[in-house]
PDB file of C-alpha atoms in Angstrom:
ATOM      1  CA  UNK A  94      -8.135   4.242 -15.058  1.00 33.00           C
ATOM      2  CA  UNK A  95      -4.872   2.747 -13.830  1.00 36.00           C
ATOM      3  CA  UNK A  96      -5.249   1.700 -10.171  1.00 38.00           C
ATOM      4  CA  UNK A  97      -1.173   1.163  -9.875  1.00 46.00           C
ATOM      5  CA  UNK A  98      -0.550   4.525  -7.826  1.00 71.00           C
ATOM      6  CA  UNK A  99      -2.832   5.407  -5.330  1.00 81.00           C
ATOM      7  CA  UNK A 100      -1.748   9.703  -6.422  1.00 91.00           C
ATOM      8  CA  UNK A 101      -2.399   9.192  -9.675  1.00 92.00           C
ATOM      9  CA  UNK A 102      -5.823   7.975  -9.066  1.00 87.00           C
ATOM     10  CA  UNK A 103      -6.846  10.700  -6.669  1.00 92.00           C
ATOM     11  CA  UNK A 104      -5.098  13.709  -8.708  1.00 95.00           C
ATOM     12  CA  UNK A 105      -7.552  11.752 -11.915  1.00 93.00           C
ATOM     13  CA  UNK A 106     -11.031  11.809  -9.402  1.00 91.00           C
ATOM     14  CA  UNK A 107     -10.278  14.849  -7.333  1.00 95.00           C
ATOM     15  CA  UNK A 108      -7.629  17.621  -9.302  1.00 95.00           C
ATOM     16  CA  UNK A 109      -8.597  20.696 -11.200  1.00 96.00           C
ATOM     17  CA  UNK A 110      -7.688  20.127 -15.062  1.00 96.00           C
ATOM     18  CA  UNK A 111      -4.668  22.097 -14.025  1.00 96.00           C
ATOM     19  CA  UNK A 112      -3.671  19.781 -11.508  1.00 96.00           C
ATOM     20  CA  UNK A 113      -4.443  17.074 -13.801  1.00 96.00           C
ATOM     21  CA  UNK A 114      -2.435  18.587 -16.703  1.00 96.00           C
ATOM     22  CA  UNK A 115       0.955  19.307 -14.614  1.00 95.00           C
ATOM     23  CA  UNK A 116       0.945  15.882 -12.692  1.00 95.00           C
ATOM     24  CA  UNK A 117      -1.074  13.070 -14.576  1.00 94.00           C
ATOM     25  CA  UNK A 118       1.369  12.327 -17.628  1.00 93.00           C
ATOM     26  CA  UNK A 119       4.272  12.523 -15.330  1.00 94.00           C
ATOM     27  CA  UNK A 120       3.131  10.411 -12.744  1.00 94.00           C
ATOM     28  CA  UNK A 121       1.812   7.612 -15.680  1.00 92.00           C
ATOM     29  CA  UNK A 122       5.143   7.610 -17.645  1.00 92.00           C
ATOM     30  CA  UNK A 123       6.907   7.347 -14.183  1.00 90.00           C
ATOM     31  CA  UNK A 124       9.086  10.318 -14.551  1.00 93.00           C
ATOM     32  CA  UNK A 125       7.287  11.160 -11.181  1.00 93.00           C
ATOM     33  CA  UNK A 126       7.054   9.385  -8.400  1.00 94.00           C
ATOM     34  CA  UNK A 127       3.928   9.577  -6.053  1.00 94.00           C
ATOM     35  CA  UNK A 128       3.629   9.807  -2.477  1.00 95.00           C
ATOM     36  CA  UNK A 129       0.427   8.919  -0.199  1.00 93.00           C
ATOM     37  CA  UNK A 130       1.423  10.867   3.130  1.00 95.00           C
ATOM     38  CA  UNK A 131      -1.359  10.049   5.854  1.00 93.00           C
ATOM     39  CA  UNK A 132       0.419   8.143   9.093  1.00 93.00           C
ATOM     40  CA  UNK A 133       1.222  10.242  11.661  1.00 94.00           C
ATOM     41  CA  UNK A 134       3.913   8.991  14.639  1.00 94.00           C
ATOM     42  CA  UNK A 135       0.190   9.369  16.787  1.00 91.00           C
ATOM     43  CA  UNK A 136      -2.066   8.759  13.709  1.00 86.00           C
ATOM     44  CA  UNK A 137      -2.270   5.444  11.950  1.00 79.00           C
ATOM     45  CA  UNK A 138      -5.787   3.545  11.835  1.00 78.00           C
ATOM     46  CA  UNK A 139      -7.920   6.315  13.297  1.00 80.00           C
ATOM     47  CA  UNK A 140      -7.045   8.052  10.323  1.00 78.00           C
ATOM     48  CA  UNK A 141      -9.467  11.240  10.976  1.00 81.00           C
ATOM     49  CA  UNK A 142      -7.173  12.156  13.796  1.00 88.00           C
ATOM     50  CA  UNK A 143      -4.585  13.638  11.823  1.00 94.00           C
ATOM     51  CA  UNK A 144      -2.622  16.319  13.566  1.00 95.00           C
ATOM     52  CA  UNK A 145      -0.074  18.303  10.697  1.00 97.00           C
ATOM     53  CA  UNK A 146      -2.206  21.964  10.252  1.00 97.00           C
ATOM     54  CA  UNK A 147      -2.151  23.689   7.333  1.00 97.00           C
ATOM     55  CA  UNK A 148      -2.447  27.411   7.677  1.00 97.00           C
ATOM     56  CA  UNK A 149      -4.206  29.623   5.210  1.00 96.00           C
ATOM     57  CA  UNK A 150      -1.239  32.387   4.468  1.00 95.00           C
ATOM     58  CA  UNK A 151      -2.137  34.761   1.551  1.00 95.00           C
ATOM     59  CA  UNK A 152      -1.950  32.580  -2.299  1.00 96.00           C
ATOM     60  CA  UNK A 153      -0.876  29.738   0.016  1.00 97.00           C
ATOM     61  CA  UNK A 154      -0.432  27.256   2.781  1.00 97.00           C
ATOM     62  CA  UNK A 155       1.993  26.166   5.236  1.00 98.00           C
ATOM     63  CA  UNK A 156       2.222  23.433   6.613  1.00 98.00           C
ATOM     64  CA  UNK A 157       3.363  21.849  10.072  1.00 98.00           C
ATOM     65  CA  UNK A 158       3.739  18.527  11.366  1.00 97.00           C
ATOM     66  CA  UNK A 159       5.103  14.994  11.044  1.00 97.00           C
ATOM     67  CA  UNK A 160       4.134  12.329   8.565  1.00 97.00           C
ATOM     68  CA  UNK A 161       5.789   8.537   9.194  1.00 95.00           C
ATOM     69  CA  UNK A 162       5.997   5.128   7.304  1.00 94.00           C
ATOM     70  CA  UNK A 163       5.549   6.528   4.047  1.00 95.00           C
ATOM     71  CA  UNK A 164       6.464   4.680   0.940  1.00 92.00           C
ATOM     72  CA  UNK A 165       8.352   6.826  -1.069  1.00 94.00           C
ATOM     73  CA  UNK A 166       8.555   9.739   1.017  1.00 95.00           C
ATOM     74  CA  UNK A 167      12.063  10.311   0.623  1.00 96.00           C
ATOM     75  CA  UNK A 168      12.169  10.027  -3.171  1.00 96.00           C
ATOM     76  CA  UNK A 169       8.498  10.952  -4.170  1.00 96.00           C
ATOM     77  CA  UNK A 170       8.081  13.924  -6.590  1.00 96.00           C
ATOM     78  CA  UNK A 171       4.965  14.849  -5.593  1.00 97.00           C
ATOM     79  CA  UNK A 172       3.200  13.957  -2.022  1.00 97.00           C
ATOM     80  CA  UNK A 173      -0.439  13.986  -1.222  1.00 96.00           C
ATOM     81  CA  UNK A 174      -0.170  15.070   2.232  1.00 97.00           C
ATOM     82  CA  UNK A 175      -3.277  15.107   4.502  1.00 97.00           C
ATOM     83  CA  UNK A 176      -3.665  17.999   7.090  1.00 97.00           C
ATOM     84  CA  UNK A 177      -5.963  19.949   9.123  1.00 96.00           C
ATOM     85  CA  UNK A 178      -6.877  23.291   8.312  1.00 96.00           C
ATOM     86  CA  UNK A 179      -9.025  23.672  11.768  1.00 93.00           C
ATOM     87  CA  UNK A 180      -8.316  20.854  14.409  1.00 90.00           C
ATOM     88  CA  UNK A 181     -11.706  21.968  16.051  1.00 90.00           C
ATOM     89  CA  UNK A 182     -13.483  21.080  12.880  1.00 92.00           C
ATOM     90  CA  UNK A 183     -12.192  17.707  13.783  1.00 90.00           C
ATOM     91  CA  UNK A 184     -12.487  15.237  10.594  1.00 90.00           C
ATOM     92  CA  UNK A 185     -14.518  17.920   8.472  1.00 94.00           C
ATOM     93  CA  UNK A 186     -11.088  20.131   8.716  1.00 95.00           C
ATOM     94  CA  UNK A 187      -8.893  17.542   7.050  1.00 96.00           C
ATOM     95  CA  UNK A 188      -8.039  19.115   3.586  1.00 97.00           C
ATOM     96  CA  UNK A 189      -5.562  17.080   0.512  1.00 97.00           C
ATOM     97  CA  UNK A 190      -2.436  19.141  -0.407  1.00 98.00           C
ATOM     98  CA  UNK A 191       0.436  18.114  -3.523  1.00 97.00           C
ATOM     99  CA  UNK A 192       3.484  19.115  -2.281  1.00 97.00           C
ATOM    100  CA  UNK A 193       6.438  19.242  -4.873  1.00 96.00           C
ATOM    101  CA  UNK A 194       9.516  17.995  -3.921  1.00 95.00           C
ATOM    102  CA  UNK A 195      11.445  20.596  -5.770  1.00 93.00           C
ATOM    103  CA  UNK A 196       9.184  23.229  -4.685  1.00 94.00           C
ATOM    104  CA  UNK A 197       8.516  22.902  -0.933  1.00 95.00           C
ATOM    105  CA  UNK A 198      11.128  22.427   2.178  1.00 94.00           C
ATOM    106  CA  UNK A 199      10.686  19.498   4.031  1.00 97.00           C
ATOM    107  CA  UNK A 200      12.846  17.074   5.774  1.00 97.00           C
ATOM    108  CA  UNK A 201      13.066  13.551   5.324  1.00 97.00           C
ATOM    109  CA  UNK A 202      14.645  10.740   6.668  1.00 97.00           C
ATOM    110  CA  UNK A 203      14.431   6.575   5.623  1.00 97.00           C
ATOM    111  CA  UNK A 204      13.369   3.880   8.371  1.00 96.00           C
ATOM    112  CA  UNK A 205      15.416   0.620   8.500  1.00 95.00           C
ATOM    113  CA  UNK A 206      13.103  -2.442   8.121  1.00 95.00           C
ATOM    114  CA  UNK A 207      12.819  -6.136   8.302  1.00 94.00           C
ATOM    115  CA  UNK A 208      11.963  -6.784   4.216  1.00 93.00           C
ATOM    116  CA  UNK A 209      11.092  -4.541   1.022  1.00 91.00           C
ATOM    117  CA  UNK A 210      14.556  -3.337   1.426  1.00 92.00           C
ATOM    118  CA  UNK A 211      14.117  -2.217  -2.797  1.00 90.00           C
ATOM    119  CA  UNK A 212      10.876   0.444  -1.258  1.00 90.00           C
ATOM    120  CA  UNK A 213      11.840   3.069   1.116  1.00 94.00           C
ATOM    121  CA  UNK A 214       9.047   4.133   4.091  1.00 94.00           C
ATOM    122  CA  UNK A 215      10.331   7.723   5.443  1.00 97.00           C
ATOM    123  CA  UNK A 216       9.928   9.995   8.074  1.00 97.00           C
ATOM    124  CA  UNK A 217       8.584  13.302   6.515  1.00 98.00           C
ATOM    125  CA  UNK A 218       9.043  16.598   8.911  1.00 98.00           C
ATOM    126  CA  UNK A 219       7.184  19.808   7.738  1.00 98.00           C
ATOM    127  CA  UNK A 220       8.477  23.037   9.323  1.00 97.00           C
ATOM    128  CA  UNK A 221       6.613  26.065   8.065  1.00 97.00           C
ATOM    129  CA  UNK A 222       6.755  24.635   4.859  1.00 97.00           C
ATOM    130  CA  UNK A 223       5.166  26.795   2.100  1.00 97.00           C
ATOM    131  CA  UNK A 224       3.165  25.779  -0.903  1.00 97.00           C
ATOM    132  CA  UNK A 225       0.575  27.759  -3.343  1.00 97.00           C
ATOM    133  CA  UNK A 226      -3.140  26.838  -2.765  1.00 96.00           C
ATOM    134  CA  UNK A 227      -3.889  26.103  -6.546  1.00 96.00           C
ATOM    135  CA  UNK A 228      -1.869  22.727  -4.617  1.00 97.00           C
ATOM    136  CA  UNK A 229      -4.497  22.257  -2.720  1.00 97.00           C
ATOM    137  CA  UNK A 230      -6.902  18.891  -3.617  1.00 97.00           C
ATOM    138  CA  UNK A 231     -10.402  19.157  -3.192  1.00 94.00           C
ATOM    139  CA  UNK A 232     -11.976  21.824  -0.986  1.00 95.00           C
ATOM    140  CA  UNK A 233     -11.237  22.441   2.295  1.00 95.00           C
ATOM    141  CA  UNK A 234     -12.637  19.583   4.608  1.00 94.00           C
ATOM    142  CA  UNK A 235     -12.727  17.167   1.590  1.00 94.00           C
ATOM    143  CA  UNK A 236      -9.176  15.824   2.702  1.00 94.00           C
ATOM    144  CA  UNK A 237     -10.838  12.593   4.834  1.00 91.00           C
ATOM    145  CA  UNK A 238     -13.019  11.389   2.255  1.00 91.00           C
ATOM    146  CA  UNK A 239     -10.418  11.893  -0.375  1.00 92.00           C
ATOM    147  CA  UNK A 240      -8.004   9.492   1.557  1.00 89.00           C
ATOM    148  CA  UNK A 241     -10.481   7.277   2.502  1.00 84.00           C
ATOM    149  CA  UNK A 242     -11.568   6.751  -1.439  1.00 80.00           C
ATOM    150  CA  UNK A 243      -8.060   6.250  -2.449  1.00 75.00           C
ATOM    151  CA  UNK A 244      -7.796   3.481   0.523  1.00 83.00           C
ATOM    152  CA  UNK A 245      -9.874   1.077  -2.025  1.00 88.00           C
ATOM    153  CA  UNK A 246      -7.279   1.467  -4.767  1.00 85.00           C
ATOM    154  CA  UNK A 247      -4.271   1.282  -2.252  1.00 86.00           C
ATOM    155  CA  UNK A 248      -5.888  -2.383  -1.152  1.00 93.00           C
ATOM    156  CA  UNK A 249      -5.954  -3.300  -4.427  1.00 93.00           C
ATOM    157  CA  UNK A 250      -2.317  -2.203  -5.264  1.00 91.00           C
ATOM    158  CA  UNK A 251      -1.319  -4.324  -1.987  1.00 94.00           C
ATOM    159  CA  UNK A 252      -3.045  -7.676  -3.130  1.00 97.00           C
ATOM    160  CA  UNK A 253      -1.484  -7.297  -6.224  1.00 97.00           C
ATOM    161  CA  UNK A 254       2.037  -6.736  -4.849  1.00 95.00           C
ATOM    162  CA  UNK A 255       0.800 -10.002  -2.401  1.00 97.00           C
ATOM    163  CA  UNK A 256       0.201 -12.340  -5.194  1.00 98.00           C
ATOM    164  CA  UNK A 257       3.028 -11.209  -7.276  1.00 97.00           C
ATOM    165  CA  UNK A 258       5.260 -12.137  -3.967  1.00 97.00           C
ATOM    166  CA  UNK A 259       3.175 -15.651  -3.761  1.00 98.00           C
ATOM    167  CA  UNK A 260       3.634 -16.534  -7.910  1.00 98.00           C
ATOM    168  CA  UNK A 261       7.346 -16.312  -6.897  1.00 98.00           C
ATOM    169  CA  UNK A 262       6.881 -18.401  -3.877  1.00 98.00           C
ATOM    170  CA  UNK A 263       5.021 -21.021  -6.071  1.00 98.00           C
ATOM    171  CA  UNK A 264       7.708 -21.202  -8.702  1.00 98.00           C
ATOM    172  CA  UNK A 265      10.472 -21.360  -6.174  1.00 98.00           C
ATOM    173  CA  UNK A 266       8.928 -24.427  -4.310  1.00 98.00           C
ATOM    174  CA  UNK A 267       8.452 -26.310  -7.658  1.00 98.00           C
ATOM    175  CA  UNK A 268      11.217 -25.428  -9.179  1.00 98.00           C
ATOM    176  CA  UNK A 269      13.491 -26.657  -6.129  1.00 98.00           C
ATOM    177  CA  UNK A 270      10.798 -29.760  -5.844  1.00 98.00           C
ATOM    178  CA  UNK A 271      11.585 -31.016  -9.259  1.00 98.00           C
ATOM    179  CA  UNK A 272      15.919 -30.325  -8.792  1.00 97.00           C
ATOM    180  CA  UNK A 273      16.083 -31.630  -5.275  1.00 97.00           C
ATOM    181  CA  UNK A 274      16.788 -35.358  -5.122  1.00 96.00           C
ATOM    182  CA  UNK A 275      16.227 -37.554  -1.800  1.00 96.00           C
ATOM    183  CA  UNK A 276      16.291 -41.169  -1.248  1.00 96.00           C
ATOM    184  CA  UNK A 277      16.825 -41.356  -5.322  1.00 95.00           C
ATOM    185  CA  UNK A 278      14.484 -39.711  -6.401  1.00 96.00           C
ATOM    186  CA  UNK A 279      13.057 -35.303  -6.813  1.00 97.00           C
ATOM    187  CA  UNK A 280      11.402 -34.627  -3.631  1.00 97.00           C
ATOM    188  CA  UNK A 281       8.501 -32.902  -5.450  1.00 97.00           C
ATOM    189  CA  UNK A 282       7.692 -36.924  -6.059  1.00 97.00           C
ATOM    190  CA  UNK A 283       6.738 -36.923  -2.420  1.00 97.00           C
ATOM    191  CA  UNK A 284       3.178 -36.746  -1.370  1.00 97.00           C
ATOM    192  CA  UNK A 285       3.357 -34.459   1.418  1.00 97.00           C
ATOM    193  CA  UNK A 286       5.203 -32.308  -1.253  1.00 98.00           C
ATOM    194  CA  UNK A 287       3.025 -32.327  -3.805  1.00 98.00           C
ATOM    195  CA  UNK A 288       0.151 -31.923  -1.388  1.00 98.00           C
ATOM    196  CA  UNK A 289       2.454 -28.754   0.129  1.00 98.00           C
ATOM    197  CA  UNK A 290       2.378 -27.054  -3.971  1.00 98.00           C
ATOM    198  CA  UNK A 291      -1.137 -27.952  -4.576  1.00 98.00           C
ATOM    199  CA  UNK A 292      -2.471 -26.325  -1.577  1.00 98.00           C
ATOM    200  CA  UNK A 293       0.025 -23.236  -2.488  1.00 98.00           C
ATOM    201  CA  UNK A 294      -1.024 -22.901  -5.538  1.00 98.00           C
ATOM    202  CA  UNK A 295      -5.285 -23.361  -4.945  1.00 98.00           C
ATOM    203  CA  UNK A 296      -4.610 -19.936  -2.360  1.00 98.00           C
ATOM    204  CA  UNK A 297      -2.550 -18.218  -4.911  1.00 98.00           C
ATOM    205  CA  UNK A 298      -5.696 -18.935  -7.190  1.00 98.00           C
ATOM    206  CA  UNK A 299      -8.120 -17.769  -5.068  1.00 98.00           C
ATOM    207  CA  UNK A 300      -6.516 -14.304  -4.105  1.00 98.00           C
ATOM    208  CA  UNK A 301      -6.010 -13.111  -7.555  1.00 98.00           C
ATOM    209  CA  UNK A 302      -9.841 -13.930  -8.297  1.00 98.00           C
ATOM    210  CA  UNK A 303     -10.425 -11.349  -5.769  1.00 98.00           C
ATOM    211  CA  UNK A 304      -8.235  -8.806  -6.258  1.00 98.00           C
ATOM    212  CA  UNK A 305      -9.446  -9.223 -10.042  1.00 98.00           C
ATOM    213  CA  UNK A 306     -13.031  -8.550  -8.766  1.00 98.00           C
ATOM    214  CA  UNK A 307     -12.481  -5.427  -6.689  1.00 97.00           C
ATOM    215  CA  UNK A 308     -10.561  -4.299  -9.509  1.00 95.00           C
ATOM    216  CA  UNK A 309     -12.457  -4.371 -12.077  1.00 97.00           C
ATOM    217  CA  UNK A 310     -14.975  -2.916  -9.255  1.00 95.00           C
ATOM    218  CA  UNK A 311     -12.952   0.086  -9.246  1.00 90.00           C
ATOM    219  CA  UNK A 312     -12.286   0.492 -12.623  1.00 90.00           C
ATOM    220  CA  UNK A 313     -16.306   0.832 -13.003  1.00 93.00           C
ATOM    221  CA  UNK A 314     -16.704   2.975 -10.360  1.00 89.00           C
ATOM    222  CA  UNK A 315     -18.914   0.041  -8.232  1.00 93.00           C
ATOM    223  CA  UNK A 316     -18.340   0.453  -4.519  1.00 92.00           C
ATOM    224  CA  UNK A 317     -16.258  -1.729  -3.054  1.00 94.00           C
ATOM    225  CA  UNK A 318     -15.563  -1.381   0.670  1.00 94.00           C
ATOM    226  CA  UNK A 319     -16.086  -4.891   1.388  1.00 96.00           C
ATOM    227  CA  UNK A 320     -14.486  -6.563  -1.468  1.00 97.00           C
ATOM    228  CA  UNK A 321     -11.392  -4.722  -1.682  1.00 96.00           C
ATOM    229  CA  UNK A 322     -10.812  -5.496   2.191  1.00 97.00           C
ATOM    230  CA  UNK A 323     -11.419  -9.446   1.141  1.00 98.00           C
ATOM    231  CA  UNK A 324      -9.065  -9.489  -1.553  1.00 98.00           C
ATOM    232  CA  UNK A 325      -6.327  -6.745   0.961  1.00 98.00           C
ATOM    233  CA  UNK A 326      -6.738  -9.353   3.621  1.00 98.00           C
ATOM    234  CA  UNK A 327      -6.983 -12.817   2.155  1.00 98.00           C
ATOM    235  CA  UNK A 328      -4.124 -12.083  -0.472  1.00 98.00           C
ATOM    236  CA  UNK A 329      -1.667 -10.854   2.145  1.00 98.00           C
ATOM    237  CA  UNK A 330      -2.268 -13.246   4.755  1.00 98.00           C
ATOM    238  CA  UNK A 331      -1.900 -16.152   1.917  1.00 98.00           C
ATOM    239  CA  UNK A 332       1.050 -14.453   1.196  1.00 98.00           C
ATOM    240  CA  UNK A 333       2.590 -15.167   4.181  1.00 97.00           C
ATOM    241  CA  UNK A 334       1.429 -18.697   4.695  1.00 98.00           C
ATOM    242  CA  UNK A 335       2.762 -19.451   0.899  1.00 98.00           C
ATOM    243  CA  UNK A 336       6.310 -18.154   1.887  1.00 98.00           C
ATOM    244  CA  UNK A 337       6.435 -20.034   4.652  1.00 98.00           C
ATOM    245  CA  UNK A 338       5.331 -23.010   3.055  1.00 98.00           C
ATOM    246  CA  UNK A 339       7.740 -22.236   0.431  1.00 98.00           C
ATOM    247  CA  UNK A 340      10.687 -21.915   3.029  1.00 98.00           C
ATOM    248  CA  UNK A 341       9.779 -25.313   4.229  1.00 98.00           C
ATOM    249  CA  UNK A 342      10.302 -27.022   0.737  1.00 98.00           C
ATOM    250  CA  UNK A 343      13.602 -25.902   0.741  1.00 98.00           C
ATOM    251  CA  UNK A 344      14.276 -26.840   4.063  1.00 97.00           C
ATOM    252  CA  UNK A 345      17.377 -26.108   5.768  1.00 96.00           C
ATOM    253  CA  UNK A 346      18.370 -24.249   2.682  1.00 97.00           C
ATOM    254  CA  UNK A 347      14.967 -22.421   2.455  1.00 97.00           C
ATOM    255  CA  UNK A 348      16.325 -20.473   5.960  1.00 96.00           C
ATOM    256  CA  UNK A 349      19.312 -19.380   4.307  1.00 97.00           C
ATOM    257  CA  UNK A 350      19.985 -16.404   1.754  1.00 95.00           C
ATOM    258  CA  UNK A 351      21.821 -18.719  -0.688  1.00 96.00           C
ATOM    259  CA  UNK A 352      17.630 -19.125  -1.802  1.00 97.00           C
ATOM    260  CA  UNK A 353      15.382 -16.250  -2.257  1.00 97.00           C
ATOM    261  CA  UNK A 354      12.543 -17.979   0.136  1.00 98.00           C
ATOM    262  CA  UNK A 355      13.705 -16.378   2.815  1.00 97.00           C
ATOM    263  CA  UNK A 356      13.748 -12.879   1.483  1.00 97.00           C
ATOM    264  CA  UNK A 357       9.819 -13.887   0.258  1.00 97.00           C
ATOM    265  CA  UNK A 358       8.896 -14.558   4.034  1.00 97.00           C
ATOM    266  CA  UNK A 359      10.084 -11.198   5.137  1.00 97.00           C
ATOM    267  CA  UNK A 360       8.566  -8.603   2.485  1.00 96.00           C
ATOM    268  CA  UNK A 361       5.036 -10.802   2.659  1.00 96.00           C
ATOM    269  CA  UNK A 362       5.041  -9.891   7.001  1.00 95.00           C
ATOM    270  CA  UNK A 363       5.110  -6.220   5.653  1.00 93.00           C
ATOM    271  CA  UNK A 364       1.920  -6.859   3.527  1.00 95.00           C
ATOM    272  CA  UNK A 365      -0.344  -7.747   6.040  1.00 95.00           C
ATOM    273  CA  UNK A 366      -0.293  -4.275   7.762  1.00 92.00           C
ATOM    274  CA  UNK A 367       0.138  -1.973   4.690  1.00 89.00           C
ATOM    275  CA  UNK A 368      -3.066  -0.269   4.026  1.00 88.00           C
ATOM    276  CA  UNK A 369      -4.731  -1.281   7.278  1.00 89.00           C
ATOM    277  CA  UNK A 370      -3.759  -3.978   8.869  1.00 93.00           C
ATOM    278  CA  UNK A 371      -4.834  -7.342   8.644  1.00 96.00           C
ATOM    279  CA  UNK A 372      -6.834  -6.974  11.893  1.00 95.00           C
ATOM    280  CA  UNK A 373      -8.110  -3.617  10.397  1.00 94.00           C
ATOM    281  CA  UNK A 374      -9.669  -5.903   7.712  1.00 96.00           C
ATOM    282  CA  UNK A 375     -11.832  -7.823   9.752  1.00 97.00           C
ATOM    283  CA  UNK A 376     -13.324  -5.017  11.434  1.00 96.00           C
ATOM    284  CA  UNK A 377     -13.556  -3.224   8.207  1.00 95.00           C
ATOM    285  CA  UNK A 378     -15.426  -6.540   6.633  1.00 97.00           C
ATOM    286  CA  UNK A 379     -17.708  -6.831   9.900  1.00 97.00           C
ATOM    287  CA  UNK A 380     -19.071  -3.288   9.275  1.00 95.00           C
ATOM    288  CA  UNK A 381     -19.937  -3.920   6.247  1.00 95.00           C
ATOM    289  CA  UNK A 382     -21.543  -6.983   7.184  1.00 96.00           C
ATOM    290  CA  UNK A 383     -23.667  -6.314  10.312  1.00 96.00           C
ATOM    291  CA  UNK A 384     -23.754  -2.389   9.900  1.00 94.00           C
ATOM    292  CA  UNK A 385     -22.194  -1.861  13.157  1.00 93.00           C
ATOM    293  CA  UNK A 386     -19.004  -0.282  13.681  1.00 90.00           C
ATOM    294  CA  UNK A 387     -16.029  -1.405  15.639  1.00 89.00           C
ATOM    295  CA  UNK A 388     -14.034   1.504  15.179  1.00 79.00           C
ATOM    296  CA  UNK A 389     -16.736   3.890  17.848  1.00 70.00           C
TER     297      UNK A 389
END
């Protein structure tokens, strides 16, 4: 199973066949694009709060409320959307809907951001918007544990995009090391330099191990609560670290745009508080550690 979209994965684990049939080969050959709508302006890591209803209405639902920060949201073909069908059910009345762009109203607005200017996060307003219940995912009431399942794989897909971002840091830093000459000679001669690349590159290392492990974890259906936070959390934060390490290579140059450092150091700070924050991490790893919750 292909853990690169976080839909795709929970349309494979939780969709009827005919849910699988319409969406699956679209969203794997990308003529789709997937959308993972759970953040609410009031809702973001007490994620069983969630306050966009759903309302039972003959062959189908509508739906009401506000979704924010989601990647995609704007251009997605499909969106997983997470709402309550019963707020007095509290997190047993979250239920999983697909909601087709082309086939739903909705309104949606993009959010201006510091970095990742290439992905869009939207705004997502649903106004008695209609869809059939066949769209529904999972039963009724399934819609927390569904999200919280997919979490794992959206971890994953961050550490990824977190040591993709640090490879490029690497490469930049040795790369201007070995073309930048001081006092005669490349600077990447330098101790402190080298010492600056090795210690880079050891992180770099070290987070794709883990986000190799929880993985393959996933791919074998092994729970992995604990190690998917690890690799989340270690290979954004080294993300951030390596950039800035990166921009300090390049030194006065690695604070301008004329070098792509800079533009490194701003999409890693997103990183470290997609998919739960990096503090969000900690508490998640001391759970499942001790066996004593944080979050209650």
């Amino acid at each position: 199973m292909c853990i690169r979209d976080r839909v795709t994965s929970l349309i494979y684990k939780f969709g009827t066949e005919e849910q699988r049939t319409q969406f699956l080969r679209r969203l794997i050959n990308f003529d789709y694009l997937g959308a993972f709508a759970l953040t609410e302006p009031n809702v973001g890591s007490d994620a069983g709060s969630v306050e966009t209803t759903a309302t039972r209405s003959g062959d189908n639902y509508v739906l009401n409320g506000t979704k924010t920060l989601i990647t995609n949201g704007s251009i997605a073909d499909v969106i997983c959307v997470f709402a309550t069908v019963d707020r007095q059910k509290g997190t047993k009345g979250i239920t999983a809907f697909l909601v087709e762009k082309d086939k739903a109203t909705y309104q949606t607005s993009d959010i201006p951001k510091m970095g990742m200017h290439s992905s869009v996060i939207s705004e997502i307003v649903f106004e008695d918007c209609r869809i059939p219940a066949s769209n529904r995912l999972g039963r009724e009431g399934e819609g927390l544990k569904i999200a919280l399942s997919g979490l794992n794989v959206g971890r994953c897909i961050i550490a990824f995009a977190g040591i993709g971002l640090t490879q490029a840091c690497v490469d930049a830093a040795i790369r201007y090391a070995k073309e930048r000459t001081q006092f005669g000679r490349p600077i990447g001669g330098f101790q402190l330099i080298q010492a600056t690349i090795a210690d880079m590159a050891m992180e770099l290392d070290a987070a794709r191990l883990l986000a190799f492990r929880a993985a393959s974890m996933i791919d074998r259906g092994i729970k992995c609560t604990l190690e998917a936070s690890f690799a989340k959390l270690y290979a954004t934060e080294a993300a951030l670290r390596i950039a800035s390490k990166a921009i300090q290579v390049h030194g006065g140059y690695g604070y301008t745009q004329e070098y792509l450092v800079e533009r490194y150091y701003r999409d890693a700070r997103h990183l470290t508080m997609a998919e739960g924050t990096s503090e969000i991490q900690r508490l998640i790893i001391g759970r499942e550690l001790l066996g004593l919750s944080a979050f209650s």
